[in-house]
Amino acid sequence: MSMQKPTGTQDLLPGEVEKWQLIEEKARDVCRRFHYKEIRTPIFEHTELFVRGVGETTDIVEKEMYTFQDKGNRSLSLRPEGTAGVVRAYAENKLYGDPDISKLYYVGPMFRYERPQAGRYRQFHQFGAEVFGSTDPGLDAEVIALGYAIYKEIGLRDVTVEINSVGTPEIRAVYRTKLQEYLKPMLGELCRDCQSRYERNPMRVLDCKVDQHRFADAPSVIDYLDDEAAAHFTKVQSYLTAMDIPFRLNPRLVRGLDYYTHTAFEFKAAGIGAIDTIGGGGRYNGLVGEVGGPDQPGVGFGLGLERILLVLAAQGVELPAEPQLDVYLIALGDAAEAEAVRLAYELRGAGLKVDKDYTGRKMKAQMKSADRFAARYAAILGDDELAQGVITVKTLATGEQTAVPLGELANYVKANQ
Ligand code: HAM
């Protein structure tokens, strides 16, 4: 039986994986400048963490988690998102005792049992950031700016931010009732999902792919903000304006996770079809307490790496190519072969990027490989050269050849960068 990868997963092969490395590198570099530190948390957690953190009535928890029983009969789940685990680690490790390590970032795989399509996978990857310990609206703006700066650094064009305030739980309780009043008369005509969400999580109804068009005149949570929540939201927007970050107010933005309070936002990119949300996040002032920690506010985002790659391809953004090989070693004969194995190790130790053939092919075939790898030099070692203690160095760009003493090869290549 030939094995295939599970539906909704990807093999990232050489040629593609370099793009991932570059994107991660750039994102890390931006995080360094914003003074965020990396955190690595487990890929699986107790199921209860996500039920409590992400929310019992969310699609993620109701339908999409990879949940399993381990041999000790614990219910565990592959993480469907990064925030809950980071919040758990923040509380468990008492990071709140040290305000200097409250700005965190992470990168890694997440798992959701969703219907796969372009830009939607069952194993996907997020680059995320979470910050704790302050309700300052300047921090909401900083977090949005960090996400925006990452996209910019990677080279994405025309990224915009959609932003909303979903208020506090108290505000939402009032809004919920108003929304239910609005939805009630049309309830019979709505899809089955909407009908069940009507009771359990009415704000999610507004997000329904099937019925969304019916809700043009639905009340918005933003109309129910109290003075404090409204002032917070106004300040976030004024900071974004001051930083020249393009944003659009979207009173319909509700997000698919339950933990948000106040600011909720999404990053959008044009040109990749219907699934144009490339990242999302917001503030979550109750979540740390919800998972058993102290009452500490938080704010963060997650960017989908697969979607960044889609946008890069759609916008034709060229990423810099891998640096070429410095030397491709070509050995002819057993004694030369043995010396070439040693020499490759020596050159690599000297910091050079070096490879050689291990399939015993003819000189011509090996030269072809050197060309294919765009090596700067092909270095040819035969019995004659070996007897004289030299190696023939060919500059592939010009075809020039010269004999270099074996012990001098590393210096020669380095001197002629
Ligand atoms: P989310 O909106 O569920 O938020 O996911 C964030 C991003 O992950 C999405 O905008 C998208 O780019 C990517 N994504 C989500 N699901 C998939 C999928 N099935 N395939 C490919 N990409 C996907 C969160 O996960 C929150 N934890 C974000 C956050 C952090 N909020 C506060 N802090």
mmCIF file of C-alpha atoms and ligand atoms in Angstrom, residues 60 80-84 106 112 114 119-126 129-130 151 255-257 259-260 266-267 277-284 299-307, ligand 1:
data_model
loop_
_atom_site.group_PDB
_atom_site.id
_atom_site.type_symbol
_atom_site.label_atom_id
_atom_site.label_comp_id
_atom_site.label_asym_id
_atom_site.label_seq_id
_atom_site.Cartn_x
_atom_site.Cartn_y
_atom_site.Cartn_z
ATOM 1 C CA ILE A 60 -13.410 25.306 16.822
ATOM 2 C CA PRO A 80 -6.373 24.503 17.365
ATOM 3 C CA GLU A 81 -4.784 27.922 18.046
ATOM 4 C CA GLY A 82 -1.922 29.361 20.060
ATOM 5 C CA THR A 83 -3.421 31.784 22.558
ATOM 6 C CA ALA A 84 -4.909 29.339 25.069
ATOM 7 C CA TYR A 106 5.437 31.963 18.948
ATOM 8 C CA ARG A 112 -8.370 22.193 12.965
ATOM 9 C CA GLU A 114 -11.973 22.011 8.648
ATOM 10 C CA GLY A 119 -5.599 28.654 2.160
ATOM 11 C CA ARG A 120 -7.376 26.321 4.560
ATOM 12 C CA TYR A 121 -5.632 23.285 5.975
ATOM 13 C CA ARG A 122 -6.093 20.860 8.835
ATOM 14 C CA GLN A 123 -2.509 21.350 9.910
ATOM 15 C CA PHE A 124 -1.580 24.977 9.377
ATOM 16 C CA HIS A 125 0.979 27.305 10.884
ATOM 17 C CA GLN A 126 0.646 30.501 12.812
ATOM 18 C CA ALA A 129 2.149 37.283 19.604
ATOM 19 C CA GLU A 130 0.561 37.708 23.025
ATOM 20 C CA TYR A 151 3.630 41.615 6.708
ATOM 21 C CA ARG A 255 -14.230 36.700 15.227
ATOM 22 C CA GLY A 256 -14.646 32.971 15.780
ATOM 23 C CA LEU A 257 -13.242 32.720 19.299
ATOM 24 C CA TYR A 259 -12.306 35.264 24.531
ATOM 25 C CA TYR A 260 -12.233 38.734 23.015
ATOM 26 C CA GLU A 266 -8.322 41.099 11.270
ATOM 27 C CA PHE A 267 -5.652 41.563 8.650
ATOM 28 C CA THR A 277 -8.203 36.949 6.177
ATOM 29 C CA ILE A 278 -4.489 36.510 6.642
ATOM 30 C CA GLY A 279 -4.421 37.133 10.374
ATOM 31 C CA GLY A 280 -6.545 38.084 13.319
ATOM 32 C CA GLY A 281 -6.487 38.924 16.968
ATOM 33 C CA GLY A 282 -7.681 41.169 19.722
ATOM 34 C CA ARG A 283 -7.777 41.898 23.394
ATOM 35 C CA TYR A 284 -8.816 39.272 25.938
ATOM 36 C CA VAL A 299 -3.891 41.177 23.743
ATOM 37 C CA GLY A 300 -2.455 39.376 20.731
ATOM 38 C CA PHE A 301 -2.772 38.043 17.209
ATOM 39 C CA GLY A 302 -2.129 35.003 15.027
ATOM 40 C CA LEU A 303 -0.964 35.251 11.407
ATOM 41 C CA GLY A 304 -1.529 32.294 9.067
ATOM 42 C CA LEU A 305 1.747 31.416 7.354
ATOM 43 C CA GLU A 306 0.099 29.428 4.519
ATOM 44 C CA ARG A 307 -1.968 32.509 3.704
HETATM 45 P P1 HAM B 1 -7.914 32.845 14.135
HETATM 46 O O1 HAM B 1 -8.594 33.990 13.460
HETATM 47 O O2 HAM B 1 -8.718 31.651 14.401
HETATM 48 O O3 HAM B 1 -7.315 33.441 15.477
HETATM 49 O O4 HAM B 1 -6.645 32.413 13.299
HETATM 50 C C1 HAM B 1 -5.644 33.352 12.951
HETATM 51 C C2 HAM B 1 -5.170 33.115 11.531
HETATM 52 O O5 HAM B 1 -4.744 31.779 11.357
HETATM 53 C C3 HAM B 1 -6.252 33.293 10.475
HETATM 54 O O6 HAM B 1 -6.427 34.651 10.148
HETATM 55 C C4 HAM B 1 -5.654 32.517 9.313
HETATM 56 O O7 HAM B 1 -4.699 33.296 8.645
HETATM 57 C C5 HAM B 1 -4.965 31.379 10.011
HETATM 58 N N1 HAM B 1 -5.818 30.168 9.960
HETATM 59 C C6 HAM B 1 -6.837 29.844 10.781
HETATM 60 N N2 HAM B 1 -7.356 28.657 10.435
HETATM 61 C C7 HAM B 1 -6.650 28.204 9.360
HETATM 62 C C8 HAM B 1 -6.680 27.029 8.547
HETATM 63 N N3 HAM B 1 -7.546 26.052 8.773
HETATM 64 N N4 HAM B 1 -5.795 26.915 7.523
HETATM 65 C C9 HAM B 1 -4.891 27.903 7.293
HETATM 66 N N5 HAM B 1 -4.816 29.027 8.045
HETATM 67 C C10 HAM B 1 -5.668 29.190 9.063
HETATM 68 C C11 HAM B 1 -6.590 32.704 16.383
HETATM 69 O O8 HAM B 1 -6.203 31.597 16.187
HETATM 70 C C12 HAM B 1 -6.256 33.489 17.643
HETATM 71 N N6 HAM B 1 -5.460 32.613 18.521
HETATM 72 C C13 HAM B 1 -5.500 34.750 17.323
HETATM 73 C C14 HAM B 1 -5.200 35.535 18.541
HETATM 74 C C15 HAM B 1 -4.020 35.566 19.202
HETATM 75 N N7 HAM B 1 -6.038 36.319 19.200
HETATM 76 C C16 HAM B 1 -5.424 36.835 20.250
HETATM 77 N N8 HAM B 1 -4.202 36.368 20.267
#
